[in-house]
Short mmCIF file of C-alpha atoms in Angstrom, two decimals:
data_model
loop_
_atom_site.label_atom_id
_atom_site.label_comp_id
_atom_site.label_asym_id
_atom_site.label_seq_id
_atom_site.Cartn_x
_atom_site.Cartn_y
_atom_site.Cartn_z
CA MET A 1 7.39 4.76 -7.36
CA PHE A 2 4.30 3.43 -5.62
CA HIS A 3 1.06 5.26 -6.41
CA PHE A 4 -1.76 4.96 -3.90
CA ARG A 5 -5.24 4.17 -5.19
CA ARG A 6 -8.14 3.51 -2.86
CA ASN A 7 -9.42 0.22 -4.19
CA THR A 8 -8.45 -2.22 -1.45
CA SER A 9 -11.08 -4.10 0.52
CA ARG A 10 -11.53 -2.89 4.08
CA ILE A 11 -12.78 -4.80 7.09
CA THR A 12 -13.72 -3.83 10.63
CA VAL A 13 -11.56 -4.50 13.67
CA ASP A 14 -14.02 -7.16 14.82
CA GLN A 15 -13.76 -8.93 11.46
CA ALA A 16 -9.96 -8.62 11.64
CA ARG A 17 -9.88 -10.13 15.12
CA SER A 18 -12.07 -13.07 14.12
CA ARG A 19 -9.98 -13.80 10.98
CA THR A 20 -6.60 -13.64 12.75
CA ASN A 21 -7.27 -15.12 16.19
CA GLY A 22 -7.60 -18.66 17.47
CA GLU A 23 -5.80 -21.96 17.01
CA GLU A 24 -6.09 -22.02 13.21
CA PRO A 25 -6.55 -18.42 12.05
CA ALA A 26 -7.78 -17.83 8.51
CA ALA A 27 -5.30 -14.97 7.99
CA VAL A 28 -2.15 -13.33 9.31
CA LEU A 29 -2.50 -9.94 11.02
CA MET A 30 0.31 -7.78 9.61
CA ASP A 31 1.13 -4.53 11.43
CA VAL A 32 2.86 -2.07 9.09
CA ARG A 33 3.66 0.67 11.61
CA GLU A 34 7.21 1.69 12.42
CA GLN A 35 9.28 0.14 15.23
CA ALA A 36 8.55 2.74 17.93
CA GLU A 37 4.79 2.44 17.31
CA TRP A 38 4.99 -1.37 17.42
CA ASN A 39 7.03 -1.29 20.64
CA ALA A 40 4.44 0.93 22.38
CA GLY A 41 1.51 -1.34 21.56
CA HIS A 42 0.33 -3.93 19.05
CA ALA A 43 -2.08 -6.84 18.75
CA PRO A 44 -0.55 -9.91 20.41
CA GLU A 45 -1.02 -12.12 17.33
CA ALA A 46 0.36 -9.59 14.82
CA VAL A 47 3.44 -9.95 12.64
CA HIS A 48 5.47 -6.76 12.37
CA VAL A 49 6.46 -5.69 8.84
CA PRO A 50 6.91 -1.90 8.59
CA LEU A 51 5.52 -0.27 5.45
CA THR A 52 9.00 1.05 4.63
CA ARG A 53 10.24 -2.57 4.50
CA LEU A 54 7.33 -3.61 2.29
CA LEU A 55 7.99 -0.74 -0.10
CA ALA A 56 11.68 -1.64 -0.33
CA ARG A 57 10.94 -5.34 -0.81
CA GLY A 58 8.00 -4.88 -3.20
CA GLY A 59 6.00 -7.85 -2.00
CA PRO A 60 5.06 -10.03 0.92
CA PRO A 61 7.77 -10.96 3.42
CA PRO A 62 8.61 -14.66 3.79
CA GLU A 63 6.52 -15.03 6.98
CA ALA A 64 3.40 -13.97 5.06
CA GLU A 65 3.84 -15.58 1.63
CA GLY A 66 0.96 -17.78 0.57
CA LYS A 67 -1.30 -16.64 3.40
CA ALA A 68 -4.32 -14.35 3.50
CA LEU A 69 -3.29 -11.04 5.08
CA VAL A 70 -5.14 -8.57 7.25
CA VAL A 71 -3.08 -5.38 7.28
CA ILE A 72 -3.26 -2.83 10.10
CA CYS A 73 -1.56 0.46 10.99
CA ARG A 74 -2.43 3.25 13.43
CA SER A 75 -5.42 4.80 11.64
CA GLY A 76 -5.88 2.98 8.33
CA HIS A 77 -3.95 5.03 5.78
CA ARG A 78 -0.67 3.10 5.65
CA SER A 79 -2.49 -0.23 5.83
CA GLN A 80 -4.44 0.69 2.68
CA GLN A 81 -1.17 1.42 0.88
CA ALA A 82 0.38 -1.82 2.12
CA ALA A 83 -2.65 -3.97 1.24
CA GLN A 84 -2.75 -2.54 -2.26
CA LEU A 85 0.97 -3.13 -2.76
CA LEU A 86 0.66 -6.70 -1.48
CA ASN A 87 -2.33 -7.39 -3.76
CA GLU A 88 -0.41 -6.02 -6.75
CA HIS A 89 2.27 -8.61 -5.97
CA GLY A 90 -0.12 -11.54 -5.87
CA ALA A 91 -1.10 -11.63 -2.19
CA HIS A 92 -4.65 -11.63 -0.87
CA ALA A 93 -4.71 -8.66 1.52
CA VAL A 94 -7.38 -6.50 3.13
CA ASP A 95 -6.86 -3.58 5.46
CA VAL A 96 -8.45 -2.73 8.78
CA GLU A 97 -10.61 0.37 8.84
CA GLY A 98 -9.62 2.66 11.69
CA GLY A 99 -6.41 0.74 12.39
CA MET A 100 -5.00 0.13 15.85
CA ASN A 101 -6.86 3.16 17.19
CA ALA A 102 -10.16 1.41 16.40
CA TRP A 103 -8.74 -1.93 17.58
CA ALA A 104 -7.96 -0.52 21.03
CA ASP A 105 -11.25 1.42 21.16
CA ALA A 106 -13.11 -1.86 20.52
CA GLY A 107 -11.43 -3.39 23.58
CA HIS A 108 -9.22 -5.84 21.68
CA PRO A 109 -5.90 -6.66 23.39
CA VAL A 110 -2.85 -4.44 22.95
CA VAL A 111 0.58 -5.42 24.28
CA ASP A 112 3.90 -3.62 24.29
CA ALA A 113 7.26 -5.02 23.18
CA ARG A 114 7.66 -6.76 26.56
CA GLY A 115 4.22 -8.36 26.47
CA ASN A 116 2.72 -5.98 29.01
CA SER A 117 -0.38 -3.86 28.50
CA GLY A 118 0.42 -1.51 25.63
CA ARG A 119 -0.83 1.75 24.19
CA ILE A 120 -1.28 3.06 20.67
CA ALA A 121 1.36 5.66 19.83
#
């Protein structure tokens, strides 16, 4: 059973964007929301790994192994859980304060599953 403790580093959406954007990003943006939330709207550069999948797997997915991770969800609660779990399994993960709600509020891009303008569900 996974027990949640609030001891994971948090960063702002602007810090998350700067770490995960560009030709050679310093980190991978990992979105841990469920499929319907992802389909409605996500950051274009994000990798989708639902929290339920992380909990079942117990560690980073293959696409994120060996990379710094910036973890995001809708509001910041699930991303804290995911970042802590990832750190406990040897990853270097931080979570994004305010999640995708704050991301969209800051004017950062959000696309839907088809690549069109998305919304946070």
